[in-house]
PDB file of N, CA and C in Angstrom:
ATOM      1  N   UNK S1333     -15.358 -15.641  -4.342  1.00 56.00           N
ATOM      2  CA  UNK S1333     -14.115 -15.771  -3.973  1.00 56.00           C
ATOM      3  C   UNK S1333     -13.902 -14.729  -2.205  1.00 56.00           C
ATOM      4  N   UNK S1334     -12.929 -15.513  -1.634  1.00 60.00           N
ATOM      5  CA  UNK S1334     -12.786 -14.755  -0.252  1.00 60.00           C
ATOM      6  C   UNK S1334     -11.944 -14.070  -0.515  1.00 60.00           C
ATOM      7  N   UNK S1335     -11.629 -12.954   0.361  1.00 57.00           N
ATOM      8  CA  UNK S1335     -10.639 -12.229   0.424  1.00 57.00           C
ATOM      9  C   UNK S1335      -9.700 -12.370   1.597  1.00 57.00           C
ATOM     10  N   UNK S1336      -8.361 -12.560   1.175  1.00 54.00           N
ATOM     11  CA  UNK S1336      -7.633 -12.832   2.695  1.00 54.00           C
ATOM     12  C   UNK S1336      -6.146 -12.307   2.401  1.00 54.00           C
ATOM     13  N   UNK S1337      -5.482 -11.630   3.074  1.00 50.00           N
ATOM     14  CA  UNK S1337      -4.665 -10.817   3.177  1.00 50.00           C
ATOM     15  C   UNK S1337      -3.459 -11.966   3.163  1.00 50.00           C
ATOM     16  N   UNK S1338      -2.384 -11.505   2.161  1.00 47.00           N
ATOM     17  CA  UNK S1338      -1.420 -12.731   1.888  1.00 47.00           C
ATOM     18  C   UNK S1338      -0.177 -12.744   3.291  1.00 47.00           C
ATOM     19  N   UNK S1339      -0.119 -11.578   3.794  1.00 45.00           N
ATOM     20  CA  UNK S1339       0.819 -11.237   4.511  1.00 45.00           C
ATOM     21  C   UNK S1339       0.107 -10.755   5.929  1.00 45.00           C
ATOM     22  N   UNK S1340      -0.019 -11.788   6.755  1.00 47.00           N
ATOM     23  CA  UNK S1340      -0.493 -10.593   8.189  1.00 47.00           C
ATOM     24  C   UNK S1340       0.418  -9.509   8.427  1.00 47.00           C
ATOM     25  N   UNK S1341      -0.469  -8.761   8.434  1.00 51.00           N
ATOM     26  CA  UNK S1341      -0.048  -7.125   9.322  1.00 51.00           C
ATOM     27  C   UNK S1341       0.346  -7.291  10.620  1.00 51.00           C
ATOM     28  N   UNK S1342       1.396  -6.609  10.957  1.00 49.00           N
ATOM     29  CA  UNK S1342       1.300  -6.037  12.310  1.00 49.00           C
ATOM     30  C   UNK S1342       1.447  -4.897  13.005  1.00 49.00           C
ATOM     31  N   UNK S1343       0.758  -4.753  14.276  1.00 50.00           N
ATOM     32  CA  UNK S1343       0.915  -3.258  14.688  1.00 50.00           C
ATOM     33  C   UNK S1343       1.433  -3.413  15.927  1.00 50.00           C
ATOM     34  N   UNK S1344       2.287  -3.030  16.581  1.00 51.00           N
ATOM     35  CA  UNK S1344       3.136  -2.904  17.555  1.00 51.00           C
ATOM     36  C   UNK S1344       3.076  -4.598  18.037  1.00 51.00           C
ATOM     37  N   UNK S1345       3.869  -5.136  17.128  1.00 47.00           N
ATOM     38  CA  UNK S1345       4.320  -6.546  17.379  1.00 47.00           C
ATOM     39  C   UNK S1345       3.231  -7.160  17.432  1.00 47.00           C
ATOM     40  N   UNK S1346       1.783  -6.995  17.222  1.00 48.00           N
ATOM     41  CA  UNK S1346       0.875  -7.967  17.359  1.00 48.00           C
ATOM     42  C   UNK S1346      -0.078  -8.039  15.725  1.00 48.00           C
ATOM     43  N   UNK S1347      -0.723  -9.143  15.473  1.00 54.00           N
ATOM     44  CA  UNK S1347      -1.281  -9.644  14.598  1.00 54.00           C
ATOM     45  C   UNK S1347      -2.642  -8.892  14.621  1.00 54.00           C
ATOM     46  N   UNK S1348      -2.992  -8.226  13.288  1.00 67.00           N
ATOM     47  CA  UNK S1348      -4.131  -7.508  13.054  1.00 67.00           C
ATOM     48  C   UNK S1348      -5.134  -8.713  12.832  1.00 67.00           C
ATOM     49  N   UNK S1349      -6.235  -8.774  13.832  1.00 91.00           N
ATOM     50  CA  UNK S1349      -7.594  -9.857  13.214  1.00 91.00           C
ATOM     51  C   UNK S1349      -8.412  -9.159  11.791  1.00 91.00           C
ATOM     52  N   UNK S1350      -8.668 -10.183  10.841  1.00 93.00           N
ATOM     53  CA  UNK S1350      -9.505 -10.150   9.935  1.00 93.00           C
ATOM     54  C   UNK S1350     -10.225  -8.724   9.707  1.00 93.00           C
ATOM     55  N   UNK S1351     -10.961  -8.801  10.772  1.00 95.00           N
ATOM     56  CA  UNK S1351     -12.033  -7.789  10.784  1.00 95.00           C
ATOM     57  C   UNK S1351     -11.212  -6.512  11.083  1.00 95.00           C
ATOM     58  N   UNK S1352     -10.352  -6.147  11.763  1.00 95.00           N
ATOM     59  CA  UNK S1352      -9.708  -4.728  11.844  1.00 95.00           C
ATOM     60  C   UNK S1352      -8.668  -4.674  10.528  1.00 95.00           C
ATOM     61  N   UNK S1353      -8.370  -5.466   9.769  1.00 95.00           N
ATOM     62  CA  UNK S1353      -7.237  -5.222   8.840  1.00 95.00           C
ATOM     63  C   UNK S1353      -8.471  -5.125   7.454  1.00 95.00           C
ATOM     64  N   UNK S1354      -9.566  -5.905   7.787  1.00 96.00           N
ATOM     65  CA  UNK S1354     -10.488  -5.520   6.483  1.00 96.00           C
ATOM     66  C   UNK S1354     -11.185  -3.836   6.344  1.00 96.00           C
ATOM     67  N   UNK S1355     -11.122  -3.773   7.738  1.00 96.00           N
ATOM     68  CA  UNK S1355     -11.806  -2.281   7.912  1.00 96.00           C
ATOM     69  C   UNK S1355     -10.786  -1.396   7.468  1.00 96.00           C
ATOM     70  N   UNK S1356      -9.384  -1.633   7.909  1.00 96.00           N
ATOM     71  CA  UNK S1356      -8.315  -0.706   7.424  1.00 96.00           C
ATOM     72  C   UNK S1356      -8.179  -0.324   6.309  1.00 96.00           C
ATOM     73  N   UNK S1357      -8.218  -1.526   5.388  1.00 97.00           N
ATOM     74  CA  UNK S1357      -7.891  -1.610   3.993  1.00 97.00           C
ATOM     75  C   UNK S1357      -8.844  -1.132   3.291  1.00 97.00           C
ATOM     76  N   UNK S1358     -10.443  -1.240   3.767  1.00 97.00           N
ATOM     77  CA  UNK S1358     -11.227   0.026   3.310  1.00 97.00           C
ATOM     78  C   UNK S1358     -11.247   1.176   3.128  1.00 97.00           C
ATOM     79  N   UNK S1359     -10.796   1.764   4.639  1.00 97.00           N
ATOM     80  CA  UNK S1359     -10.860   2.903   4.556  1.00 97.00           C
ATOM     81  C   UNK S1359      -9.579   3.616   3.862  1.00 97.00           C
ATOM     82  N   UNK S1360      -8.692   2.717   3.929  1.00 97.00           N
ATOM     83  CA  UNK S1360      -7.621   3.392   3.274  1.00 97.00           C
ATOM     84  C   UNK S1360      -8.014   3.616   1.553  1.00 97.00           C
ATOM     85  N   UNK S1361      -8.627   2.798   1.195  1.00 97.00           N
ATOM     86  CA  UNK S1361      -8.947   2.845  -0.403  1.00 97.00           C
ATOM     87  C   UNK S1361     -10.227   4.066  -0.451  1.00 97.00           C
ATOM     88  N   UNK S1362     -11.025   3.937   0.673  1.00 97.00           N
ATOM     89  CA  UNK S1362     -12.029   5.319   0.885  1.00 97.00           C
ATOM     90  C   UNK S1362     -11.497   6.402   0.478  1.00 97.00           C
ATOM     91  N   UNK S1363     -10.466   6.692   1.624  1.00 96.00           N
ATOM     92  CA  UNK S1363      -9.539   7.739   1.548  1.00 96.00           C
ATOM     93  C   UNK S1363      -9.135   8.337   0.040  1.00 96.00           C
ATOM     94  N   UNK S1364      -8.599   7.353  -0.941  1.00 96.00           N
ATOM     95  CA  UNK S1364      -7.420   7.253  -1.811  1.00 96.00           C
ATOM     96  C   UNK S1364      -8.853   8.096  -2.987  1.00 96.00           C
ATOM     97  N   UNK S1365      -9.838   7.360  -2.843  1.00 96.00           N
ATOM     98  CA  UNK S1365     -10.906   7.423  -3.643  1.00 96.00           C
ATOM     99  C   UNK S1365     -11.742   9.179  -3.397  1.00 96.00           C
ATOM    100  N   UNK S1366     -11.384   9.843  -2.446  1.00 96.00           N
ATOM    101  CA  UNK S1366     -12.040  10.901  -1.887  1.00 96.00           C
ATOM    102  C   UNK S1366     -11.119  11.720  -2.188  1.00 96.00           C
ATOM    103  N   UNK S1367      -9.831  11.617  -2.411  1.00 95.00           N
ATOM    104  CA  UNK S1367      -8.901  12.474  -2.623  1.00 95.00           C
ATOM    105  C   UNK S1367      -8.347  13.012  -1.179  1.00 95.00           C
ATOM    106  N   UNK S1368      -8.415  12.383  -0.538  1.00 95.00           N
ATOM    107  CA  UNK S1368      -7.944  12.341   1.147  1.00 95.00           C
ATOM    108  C   UNK S1368      -8.941  13.679   1.720  1.00 95.00           C
ATOM    109  N   UNK S1369     -10.333  13.745   1.258  1.00 96.00           N
ATOM    110  CA  UNK S1369     -11.315  14.641   1.632  1.00 96.00           C
ATOM    111  C   UNK S1369     -12.459  13.381   2.608  1.00 96.00           C
ATOM    112  N   UNK S1370     -12.180  12.181   2.670  1.00 95.00           N
ATOM    113  CA  UNK S1370     -13.433  11.711   3.734  1.00 95.00           C
ATOM    114  C   UNK S1370     -13.177  11.861   5.026  1.00 95.00           C
ATOM    115  N   UNK S1371     -13.962  12.050   5.671  1.00 96.00           N
ATOM    116  CA  UNK S1371     -13.826  12.084   7.063  1.00 96.00           C
ATOM    117  C   UNK S1371     -13.559  10.720   7.509  1.00 96.00           C
ATOM    118  N   UNK S1372     -12.500  10.740   8.355  1.00 95.00           N
ATOM    119  CA  UNK S1372     -12.142   9.404   9.049  1.00 95.00           C
ATOM    120  C   UNK S1372     -13.193   8.538   9.978  1.00 95.00           C
ATOM    121  N   UNK S1373     -13.499   9.309  11.092  1.00 96.00           N
ATOM    122  CA  UNK S1373     -14.577   8.648  11.662  1.00 96.00           C
ATOM    123  C   UNK S1373     -15.636   8.181  10.876  1.00 96.00           C
ATOM    124  N   UNK S1374     -16.756   8.788  10.003  1.00 97.00           N
ATOM    125  CA  UNK S1374     -17.452   8.239   9.199  1.00 97.00           C
ATOM    126  C   UNK S1374     -17.222   7.026   8.441  1.00 97.00           C
ATOM    127  N   UNK S1375     -15.908   7.292   7.772  1.00 97.00           N
ATOM    128  CA  UNK S1375     -15.489   6.000   7.073  1.00 97.00           C
ATOM    129  C   UNK S1375     -15.199   4.441   7.845  1.00 97.00           C
ATOM    130  N   UNK S1376     -14.655   4.992   8.848  1.00 97.00           N
ATOM    131  CA  UNK S1376     -14.803   3.565   9.802  1.00 97.00           C
ATOM    132  C   UNK S1376     -15.638   3.271  10.444  1.00 97.00           C
ATOM    133  N   UNK S1377     -17.056   3.930  10.454  1.00 97.00           N
ATOM    134  CA  UNK S1377     -18.032   3.198  10.910  1.00 97.00           C
ATOM    135  C   UNK S1377     -18.754   3.131   9.728  1.00 97.00           C
ATOM    136  N   UNK S1378     -18.613   3.380   8.544  1.00 98.00           N
ATOM    137  CA  UNK S1378     -19.083   2.793   7.456  1.00 98.00           C
ATOM    138  C   UNK S1378     -18.862   1.678   6.926  1.00 98.00           C
ATOM    139  N   UNK S1379     -17.189   1.289   7.406  1.00 98.00           N
ATOM    140  CA  UNK S1379     -16.531   0.165   7.097  1.00 98.00           C
ATOM    141  C   UNK S1379     -16.605  -1.029   8.161  1.00 98.00           C
ATOM    142  N   UNK S1380     -17.359  -0.595   9.053  1.00 97.00           N
ATOM    143  CA  UNK S1380     -17.759  -1.610  10.485  1.00 97.00           C
ATOM    144  C   UNK S1380     -18.923  -1.936  10.046  1.00 97.00           C
ATOM    145  N   UNK S1381     -19.706  -1.107   9.313  1.00 98.00           N
ATOM    146  CA  UNK S1381     -21.284  -1.669   9.078  1.00 98.00           C
ATOM    147  C   UNK S1381     -21.047  -2.735   8.153  1.00 98.00           C
ATOM    148  N   UNK S1382     -20.217  -2.193   6.880  1.00 98.00           N
ATOM    149  CA  UNK S1382     -20.117  -3.261   6.123  1.00 98.00           C
ATOM    150  C   UNK S1382     -19.580  -4.198   5.852  1.00 98.00           C
ATOM    151  N   UNK S1383     -18.712  -4.639   7.108  1.00 97.00           N
ATOM    152  CA  UNK S1383     -18.116  -5.857   7.121  1.00 97.00           C
ATOM    153  C   UNK S1383     -18.559  -7.330   7.536  1.00 97.00           C
ATOM    154  N   UNK S1384     -19.998  -7.047   8.156  1.00 96.00           N
ATOM    155  CA  UNK S1384     -20.644  -8.372   8.706  1.00 96.00           C
ATOM    156  C   UNK S1384     -21.331  -8.602   6.862  1.00 96.00           C
ATOM    157  N   UNK S1385     -21.811  -7.630   6.301  1.00 97.00           N
ATOM    158  CA  UNK S1385     -22.640  -8.620   5.063  1.00 97.00           C
ATOM    159  C   UNK S1385     -21.505  -8.785   3.984  1.00 97.00           C
ATOM    160  N   UNK S1386     -20.367  -8.119   3.798  1.00 97.00           N
ATOM    161  CA  UNK S1386     -19.193  -7.879   2.514  1.00 97.00           C
ATOM    162  C   UNK S1386     -17.835  -8.397   3.179  1.00 97.00           C
ATOM    163  N   UNK S1387     -17.269  -8.786   4.445  1.00 96.00           N
ATOM    164  CA  UNK S1387     -16.283  -8.992   5.063  1.00 96.00           C
ATOM    165  C   UNK S1387     -15.568 -10.138   4.473  1.00 96.00           C
ATOM    166  N   UNK S1388     -16.119 -11.000   3.859  1.00 96.00           N
ATOM    167  CA  UNK S1388     -15.489 -12.065   2.922  1.00 96.00           C
ATOM    168  C   UNK S1388     -14.928 -11.451   1.650  1.00 96.00           C
ATOM    169  N   UNK S1389     -15.205 -10.538   1.050  1.00 97.00           N
ATOM    170  CA  UNK S1389     -14.407 -10.050  -0.212  1.00 97.00           C
ATOM    171  C   UNK S1389     -13.665  -9.176   0.273  1.00 97.00           C
ATOM    172  N   UNK S1390     -13.025  -8.791  -0.927  1.00 97.00           N
ATOM    173  CA  UNK S1390     -11.828  -7.794  -0.861  1.00 97.00           C
ATOM    174  C   UNK S1390     -12.407  -6.428  -0.506  1.00 97.00           C
ATOM    175  N   UNK S1391     -11.734  -5.760   0.124  1.00 98.00           N
ATOM    176  CA  UNK S1391     -12.207  -4.404   0.957  1.00 98.00           C
ATOM    177  C   UNK S1391     -11.881  -3.229  -0.233  1.00 98.00           C
ATOM    178  N   UNK S1392     -11.129  -3.328  -0.936  1.00 97.00           N
ATOM    179  CA  UNK S1392     -11.010  -2.628  -2.122  1.00 97.00           C
ATOM    180  C   UNK S1392     -11.903  -2.843  -2.880  1.00 97.00           C
ATOM    181  N   UNK S1393     -12.283  -3.756  -3.389  1.00 96.00           N
ATOM    182  CA  UNK S1393     -13.346  -3.865  -4.563  1.00 96.00           C
ATOM    183  C   UNK S1393     -14.941  -3.018  -3.559  1.00 96.00           C
ATOM    184  N   UNK S1394     -14.850  -3.660  -2.837  1.00 97.00           N
ATOM    185  CA  UNK S1394     -15.885  -3.026  -1.731  1.00 97.00           C
ATOM    186  C   UNK S1394     -16.363  -1.501  -1.982  1.00 97.00           C
ATOM    187  N   UNK S1395     -15.055  -0.659  -1.416  1.00 97.00           N
ATOM    188  CA  UNK S1395     -15.160   0.620  -1.288  1.00 97.00           C
ATOM    189  C   UNK S1395     -15.055   1.038  -2.662  1.00 97.00           C
ATOM    190  N   UNK S1396     -14.840   0.261  -3.918  1.00 96.00           N
ATOM    191  CA  UNK S1396     -14.637   0.746  -5.428  1.00 96.00           C
ATOM    192  C   UNK S1396     -16.423   0.744  -5.583  1.00 96.00           C
ATOM    193  N   UNK S1397     -16.855  -0.545  -5.211  1.00 96.00           N
ATOM    194  CA  UNK S1397     -18.369  -0.912  -5.506  1.00 96.00           C
ATOM    195  C   UNK S1397     -19.096   0.492  -5.026  1.00 96.00           C
ATOM    196  N   UNK S1398     -19.358   0.891  -3.651  1.00 97.00           N
ATOM    197  CA  UNK S1398     -19.920   1.829  -2.843  1.00 97.00           C
ATOM    198  C   UNK S1398     -19.572   3.342  -3.118  1.00 97.00           C
ATOM    199  N   UNK S1399     -18.327   3.465  -3.437  1.00 96.00           N
ATOM    200  CA  UNK S1399     -17.997   4.481  -3.973  1.00 96.00           C
ATOM    201  C   UNK S1399     -18.916   5.072  -5.377  1.00 96.00           C
ATOM    202  N   UNK S1400     -18.928   4.012  -5.963  1.00 92.00           N
ATOM    203  CA  UNK S1400     -19.984   4.119  -7.289  1.00 92.00           C
ATOM    204  C   UNK S1400     -19.673   3.735  -8.596  1.00 92.00           C
ATOM    205  N   UNK S1401     -18.456   2.670  -8.825  1.00 63.00           N
ATOM    206  CA  UNK S1401     -18.080   1.463  -9.315  1.00 63.00           C
ATOM    207  C   UNK S1401     -16.607   1.799  -9.326  1.00 63.00           C
ATOM    208  N   UNK S1402     -15.949   0.783 -10.379  1.00 54.00           N
ATOM    209  CA  UNK S1402     -14.369   0.633 -10.285  1.00 54.00           C
ATOM    210  C   UNK S1402     -13.432   1.737 -10.720  1.00 54.00           C
ATOM    211  N   UNK S1403     -12.563   2.138 -10.099  1.00 55.00           N
ATOM    212  CA  UNK S1403     -12.183   3.498 -10.486  1.00 55.00           C
ATOM    213  C   UNK S1403     -10.573   2.799 -10.646  1.00 55.00           C
TER     214      UNK S1403
END
């Protein structure tokens, strides 16, 4: 199943592309899982690395799997 955002988000009036939105959603979930203790730069780099092999999946699910399982 391919992940797709229902409503395209906007940032300063511009639509984010799928890659950037996916990475953002991954980082937000990873930050939640870490209870706010995740390093933003490291998490963003991790999201960038994961996008190529897993970008067609839901980033929230990917973050949970990479964290260590569903939460």
